[in-house]
Amino acid sequence: MLIKRNKGWEIRESQATPESVFLNRRSLLKGVGAIGGMAAAGAMLPGKALADHNESDEVDPSAHLYPVAQNKTYKLDRPLTPEKFATHYNNYYEFGSQKEIYTLAQQLLIRPWTIQIDGLVEQEMTLDMDDLLARMPLEERLYRHRCVEAWSIAVPYSGFPLKALVNLVRPLGSAKYLVMQTFEKPEVARGQKQFWYPWPYTDGLTMAEATNDLAFIATGYYGKPIPRQNGAPLRLAVPWKYGFKQVKGLARLTFSEERPVSFWEDIQAAEYGFWANVNPKVPHPRWSQASEKFYGPDGVERLPTKLFNGYAEFVANIYTGMEKEPLYM
Ligand SMILES: Nc1nc2c(c(=O)[nH]1)N[C@H]1C(S)=C(S)[C@@H](COP(=O)(O)O)O[C@H]1N2
Ligand SMILES: [Mo]
């Protein structure tokens, strides 16, 4: 298969995304060329037999909690993306490598849902989603979201600071990283049957990143429970980093001394690193990151990308003295 070398935004949306281009090559390398890649992705397009309901709040026992008061500390420099766009244009490889996974994602059962917390903590525990929600301080935040593919949106998340959850479980002093993993349910998330991906989707933060005020666990979106396609019932939001760090469908948090290898780093370490902080001056090996395609109320607009996606005042201090690390890939 031909590997495209053009810029991210020159690839038509009906074609492979920059991220999926590499997966397709990976499937070929693993010797499943005939059934892998585009054929497999095509087979996962929404089928007629599947349920086509998209109102996760209809059955969500947390629906009554929203909307919640907005924390005005985090301001946008642009209008909000229409809800309809943000909930119908997604990356969620568990359900396929196309942007139109919202129908398939409805198959995910989000209750009962537990989150397992283990590793270097005083007390390992498994928390029920609704018990957790009752114990966390909920607020709304307007955040920009920048995908490594050079598209962006601005959205209202509801949820709680990740720091509140870290404080609840009290990690040991030896914990250096917080490792985050999604569920494993290949019977409903058919992307997980594609064995060449390193499931479950995994990513991690340093303790300094995880306890920064900006690090947020989203449980709501546009004043309602967050839809499945956007990561229900729990999803990370770290807006100074590229979108691929922002794990959806969180099922397990592990405090660790070792730095985890993230999903995309495992697939292609030369293109997707551990840090993944947004920087317009550091191009992706296959395209520029200088600007982005912002999806706003008036359609698509090309805007310049900012260092740390515009959040430098909150996070730049985390990285002082770390110039030798590949912080921006
Ligand atoms: N579990 C899981 N989380 C994920 C992904 C994924 O494939 N699986 N994709 C990531 C990427 S690349 C992006 S850009 C964002 C997209 O979030 P959105 O669809 O809610 O805008 O989710 C991130 N979280
Ligand atoms: Mo992304």
Coordinates of C-alpha atoms and ligand atoms in Angstrom, one line a residue:
M1 CA 0.0 0.0 0.0
L2 CA 1.2 3.5 -0.9
I3 CA 2.0 5.6 2.2
K4 CA 0.9 9.1 1.5
R5 CA 3.4 11.8 2.2
N6 CA 1.2 14.8 1.8
K7 CA 0.1 17.1 4.6
G8 CA -2.7 16.0 7.0
W9 CA -5.2 18.4 5.7
E10 CA -4.6 17.4 2.1
I11 CA -5.9 14.0 2.8
R12 CA -9.6 13.9 2.0
E13 CA -11.7 12.8 5.0
S14 CA -13.2 9.9 3.1
Q15 CA -9.7 8.5 2.8
A16 CA -7.4 7.2 5.5
T17 CA -6.4 9.6 8.3
P18 CA -2.7 10.1 9.0
E19 CA -3.0 7.9 12.0
S20 CA -4.8 5.1 10.2
V21 CA -2.3 5.2 7.4
F22 CA 0.3 3.8 9.7
L23 CA -2.1 1.2 11.1
N24 CA -2.8 0.0 7.6
R25 CA 0.9 -0.4 7.0
R26 CA 1.3 -2.1 10.4
S27 CA -1.4 -4.7 9.4
L28 CA 0.6 -5.4 6.2
L29 CA 3.8 -5.8 8.1
K30 CA 2.1 -8.3 10.3
G31 CA 1.2 -10.4 7.3
V32 CA -2.5 -9.9 7.1
G33 CA -2.5 -7.6 4.1
A34 CA -5.4 -9.3 2.3
I35 CA -7.8 -8.9 5.1
G36 CA -6.2 -6.0 7.0
G37 CA -6.1 -2.3 6.5
M38 CA -8.9 -0.7 4.4
A39 CA -10.8 -3.9 4.0
A40 CA -11.1 -4.4 7.8
A41 CA -12.0 -0.7 8.3
G42 CA -14.6 -1.0 5.6
A43 CA -16.1 -4.0 7.3
M44 CA -16.7 -1.9 10.4
L45 CA -18.8 0.8 8.9
P46 CA -22.2 1.1 10.6
G47 CA -24.5 -1.7 9.4
K48 CA -28.3 -1.6 9.2
A49 CA -28.6 -4.3 11.8
L50 CA -27.1 -2.1 14.5
A51 CA -29.1 0.1 16.9
D52 CA -29.1 3.7 15.8
H53 CA -29.9 5.6 19.0
N54 CA -27.6 8.3 20.0
E55 CA -29.2 9.7 23.2
S56 CA -27.0 8.2 25.9
D57 CA -28.6 10.5 28.4
E58 CA -31.9 8.7 28.0
V59 CA -30.7 5.8 30.1
D60 CA -27.8 7.4 31.9
P61 CA -28.4 7.5 35.7
S62 CA -26.2 10.6 36.0
A63 CA -28.3 12.7 33.6
H64 CA -29.9 14.6 36.5
L65 CA -26.4 15.9 37.6
Y66 CA -26.0 18.2 34.5
P67 CA -25.6 21.0 33.7
V68 CA -23.1 22.0 36.3
A69 CA -21.6 25.4 37.1
Q70 CA -18.9 26.7 34.8
N71 CA -15.3 27.3 36.0
K72 CA -14.5 30.6 34.3
T73 CA -10.7 30.3 34.8
Y74 CA -10.4 28.6 31.4
K75 CA -11.4 30.9 28.6
L76 CA -11.7 30.3 24.9
D77 CA -10.3 32.6 22.2
R78 CA -12.9 31.3 19.7
P79 CA -16.6 30.2 19.6
L80 CA -17.7 26.7 20.6
T81 CA -17.8 24.0 18.0
P82 CA -21.4 23.0 17.3
E83 CA -22.4 20.0 19.4
K84 CA -23.6 18.1 16.3
F85 CA -20.1 18.3 14.8
A86 CA -18.2 17.4 18.0
T87 CA -20.4 14.3 18.5
H88 CA -20.3 13.1 14.9
Y89 CA -16.6 13.5 14.0
N90 CA -14.5 11.4 16.3
N91 CA -11.4 9.3 16.7
Y92 CA -12.1 6.1 18.6
Y93 CA -10.2 3.2 17.1
E94 CA -12.0 0.6 19.4
F95 CA -14.9 1.2 17.1
G96 CA -13.1 1.8 13.8
S97 CA -10.6 4.1 12.1
Q98 CA -13.1 6.3 10.4
K99 CA -14.5 9.5 11.8
E100 CA -18.1 8.2 11.7
I101 CA -18.0 5.8 14.6
Y102 CA -20.8 7.4 16.6
T103 CA -23.4 4.7 15.6
L104 CA -21.1 1.8 16.4
A105 CA -20.1 3.4 19.7
Q106 CA -23.7 3.1 21.0
Q107 CA -23.1 -0.6 21.5
L108 CA -20.9 0.1 24.5
L109 CA -22.7 -0.6 27.8
I110 CA -21.8 2.2 30.2
R111 CA -23.6 0.9 33.3
P112 CA -22.6 -0.8 35.4
W113 CA -19.2 0.7 35.0
T114 CA -16.3 0.5 37.4
I115 CA -12.8 2.0 37.4
Q116 CA -10.0 0.0 38.9
I117 CA -7.3 1.9 40.7
D118 CA -4.1 0.0 41.5
G119 CA -0.3 0.0 41.7
L120 CA 1.6 2.4 44.0
V121 CA -1.3 3.6 46.1
E122 CA -2.1 3.4 49.8
Q123 CA -5.3 1.5 49.1
E124 CA -6.1 -0.2 45.8
M125 CA -9.8 0.1 45.0
T126 CA -12.4 -0.5 42.4
L127 CA -14.9 2.4 42.2
D128 CA -18.4 2.3 40.9
M129 CA -19.0 5.1 38.3
D130 CA -22.0 6.6 40.1
D131 CA -20.3 6.4 43.6
L132 CA -17.3 8.2 42.1
L133 CA -19.5 10.9 40.6
A134 CA -21.1 11.5 44.0
R135 CA -17.7 12.1 45.6
M136 CA -16.2 14.4 43.0
P137 CA -16.7 18.2 42.6
L138 CA -18.3 18.6 39.2
E139 CA -17.8 21.7 37.1
E140 CA -17.9 22.7 33.5
R141 CA -14.8 23.9 31.5
L142 CA -14.6 25.2 28.0
Y143 CA -11.5 23.6 26.4
R144 CA -9.8 23.7 23.0
H145 CA -9.0 20.3 21.6
R146 CA -6.1 19.8 19.1
C147 CA -5.7 16.5 17.3
V148 CA -2.3 15.6 16.0
E149 CA -4.0 15.3 12.6
A150 CA -4.2 19.2 12.6
W151 CA -7.9 19.6 13.1
S152 CA -9.4 21.2 16.2
I153 CA -12.6 21.9 18.1
A154 CA -13.6 24.0 21.2
V155 CA -16.0 22.2 23.5
P156 CA -17.7 22.3 26.9
Y157 CA -16.7 19.4 29.1
S158 CA -18.2 18.7 32.5
G159 CA -16.3 16.6 35.0
F160 CA -13.8 16.9 37.8
P161 CA -10.1 17.8 38.1
L162 CA -8.0 14.6 37.9
K163 CA -6.2 15.9 41.0
A164 CA -9.4 15.3 43.0
L165 CA -9.3 11.6 42.1
V166 CA -5.5 11.3 42.8
N167 CA -6.0 12.8 46.2
L168 CA -8.8 10.4 46.9
V169 CA -6.6 7.3 46.4
R170 CA -3.4 8.7 47.9
P171 CA -0.5 7.5 45.7
L172 CA 2.7 6.5 47.4
G173 CA 5.8 8.7 47.1
S174 CA 7.4 6.2 44.7
A175 CA 4.6 6.7 42.1
K176 CA 6.1 8.6 39.1
Y177 CA 3.4 8.0 36.5
L178 CA -0.3 7.6 36.2
V179 CA -1.1 5.0 33.6
M180 CA -4.6 5.0 32.0
Q181 CA -6.3 2.2 30.2
T182 CA -9.6 1.6 28.5
F183 CA -12.0 -1.3 28.6
E184 CA -11.5 -4.5 26.6
K185 CA -14.7 -5.6 25.0
P186 CA -14.0 -6.9 21.5
E187 CA -17.6 -8.3 21.3
V188 CA -18.9 -4.7 21.1
A189 CA -15.8 -2.7 20.2
R190 CA -15.0 -4.5 17.0
G191 CA -11.8 -2.6 16.4
Q192 CA -10.4 -4.6 19.3
K193 CA -10.6 -7.7 17.2
Q194 CA -7.8 -6.2 15.0
F195 CA -5.0 -8.0 16.8
W196 CA -2.2 -5.8 15.4
Y197 CA -3.2 -2.9 17.6
P198 CA -1.8 -2.9 21.1
W199 CA -5.1 -3.1 23.1
P200 CA -6.2 -1.9 25.5
Y201 CA -5.7 1.8 24.5
T202 CA -3.1 3.0 27.0
D203 CA -1.5 6.3 27.8
G204 CA 0.1 8.0 30.8
L205 CA 1.0 11.2 32.5
T206 CA 3.7 12.1 35.0
M207 CA 2.4 12.9 38.5
A208 CA 3.2 16.6 37.9
E209 CA 1.0 16.5 34.8
A210 CA -1.8 14.5 36.4
T211 CA -2.0 16.9 39.3
N212 CA -1.9 20.0 37.3
D213 CA -5.1 22.1 37.6
L214 CA -5.8 21.7 33.8
A215 CA -5.9 17.9 33.8
F216 CA -9.5 17.0 33.8
I217 CA -11.7 13.9 33.8
A218 CA -14.7 14.6 31.5
T219 CA -18.0 12.9 32.4
G220 CA -20.2 15.4 30.6
Y221 CA -20.3 17.2 27.3
Y222 CA -22.5 20.1 26.2
G223 CA -24.3 20.1 29.6
K224 CA -25.3 16.4 29.4
P225 CA -23.6 13.1 30.2
I226 CA -20.8 12.6 27.7
P227 CA -21.9 10.5 24.7
R228 CA -20.2 7.1 24.2
Q229 CA -18.5 8.3 21.0
N230 CA -16.7 11.0 23.0
G231 CA -15.6 8.6 25.7
A232 CA -18.4 7.8 28.1
P233 CA -18.5 7.4 31.0
L234 CA -15.0 8.7 31.8
R235 CA -12.5 10.4 29.5
L236 CA -9.3 12.3 30.1
A237 CA -9.0 15.9 28.9
V238 CA -5.4 17.4 28.9
P239 CA -5.9 20.2 26.4
W240 CA -2.2 21.3 26.2
K241 CA -1.4 17.9 24.6
Y242 CA -2.4 16.3 21.3
G243 CA -5.8 14.6 21.3
F244 CA -4.4 11.0 21.2
K245 CA -3.3 11.4 24.9
Q246 CA -6.9 11.9 26.0
V247 CA -8.0 8.3 26.7
K248 CA -11.7 7.6 26.3
G249 CA -13.7 4.9 28.1
L250 CA -11.3 4.8 31.1
A251 CA -11.5 1.5 33.0
R252 CA -8.2 1.3 34.9
L253 CA -5.7 3.8 36.5
T254 CA -2.4 2.4 37.7
F255 CA 0.2 4.4 39.6
S256 CA 3.6 3.3 38.5
E257 CA 7.3 3.9 38.8
E258 CA 7.8 3.0 35.2
R259 CA 6.9 5.2 32.2
P260 CA 4.2 3.3 30.2
V261 CA 4.5 2.9 26.4
S262 CA 1.4 4.5 25.0
F263 CA -0.8 3.1 22.3
W264 CA 0.4 5.3 19.5
E265 CA 4.0 5.2 20.7
D266 CA 3.9 1.4 20.4
I267 CA 2.5 1.6 16.9
Q268 CA 4.9 4.2 15.6
A269 CA 7.4 5.7 18.1
A270 CA 9.1 7.9 15.4
E271 CA 5.8 9.9 15.1
Y272 CA 3.9 9.7 18.4
G273 CA 5.9 10.1 21.6
F274 CA 5.1 10.0 25.3
W275 CA 4.9 13.8 25.8
A276 CA 2.9 14.9 22.9
N277 CA 2.7 18.6 23.9
V278 CA 1.3 20.8 21.2
N279 CA 4.0 23.0 19.5
P280 CA 3.4 24.8 16.2
K281 CA 7.2 24.8 15.5
V282 CA 7.7 21.1 15.8
P283 CA 6.2 19.4 12.7
H284 CA 4.9 15.9 12.7
P285 CA 7.4 13.9 10.4
R286 CA 4.7 13.9 7.7
W287 CA 3.0 17.3 8.0
S288 CA 3.3 20.7 9.6
Q289 CA 1.7 21.6 12.9
A290 CA 1.9 25.4 12.4
S291 CA -1.8 25.8 11.9
E292 CA -5.0 23.8 12.3
K293 CA -8.4 23.4 10.8
F294 CA -10.8 24.7 13.4
Y295 CA -14.4 23.4 13.1
G296 CA -16.6 26.3 14.4
P297 CA -20.2 27.5 14.0
D298 CA -19.4 29.0 10.6
G299 CA -17.6 25.9 9.2
V300 CA -13.9 25.3 8.9
E301 CA -11.4 28.0 9.6
R302 CA -7.6 27.8 9.4
L303 CA -6.1 29.2 12.6
P304 CA -2.5 29.4 13.8
T305 CA -1.6 26.7 16.4
K306 CA -0.2 28.0 19.8
L307 CA 2.5 26.5 22.0
F308 CA 0.9 24.1 24.5
N309 CA -2.3 24.7 22.5
G310 CA -2.6 28.2 24.2
Y311 CA -2.3 26.8 27.7
A312 CA 1.4 27.7 28.4
E313 CA 0.6 29.9 31.4
F314 CA -0.8 26.9 33.2
V315 CA 1.6 24.1 32.2
A316 CA 5.0 25.5 30.9
N317 CA 6.5 25.3 34.4
I318 CA 6.0 21.5 34.5
Y319 CA 8.7 21.2 31.8
T320 CA 11.5 23.5 33.0
G321 CA 14.8 21.7 32.9
M322 CA 13.5 19.0 30.7
E323 CA 14.7 20.4 27.3
K324 CA 16.5 17.1 26.5
E325 CA 13.2 15.2 26.4
P326 CA 11.2 15.1 23.1
L327 CA 8.5 17.1 24.7
Y328 CA 6.6 18.0 21.4
M329 CA 6.1 14.7 19.6
Ligands
LIG1 N1 -9.8 4.8 23.9 C1 -9.5 5.7 22.9 N2 -9.4 7.0 23.3 C2 -9.1 8.0 22.4 C3 -8.8 7.6 21.0 C4 -9.0 6.2 20.7 O1 -8.9 5.8 19.5 N3 -9.4 5.3 21.7 N4 -8.5 8.5 20.1 C5 -7.9 9.8 20.6 C6 -7.7 10.8 19.6 S1 -6.6 10.6 18.4 C7 -8.5 12.0 19.6 S2 -8.2 13.3 18.6 C8 -9.6 12.2 20.6 C9 -10.8 12.6 19.9 O2 -11.8 12.9 20.9 P1 -13.3 13.3 20.4 O3 -13.7 12.4 19.3 O4 -14.1 13.3 21.6 O5 -13.2 14.7 19.8 O6 -9.8 11.0 21.4 C10 -8.6 10.3 21.8 N5 -8.9 9.3 22.7
MO2 MO -6.2 12.7 17.5

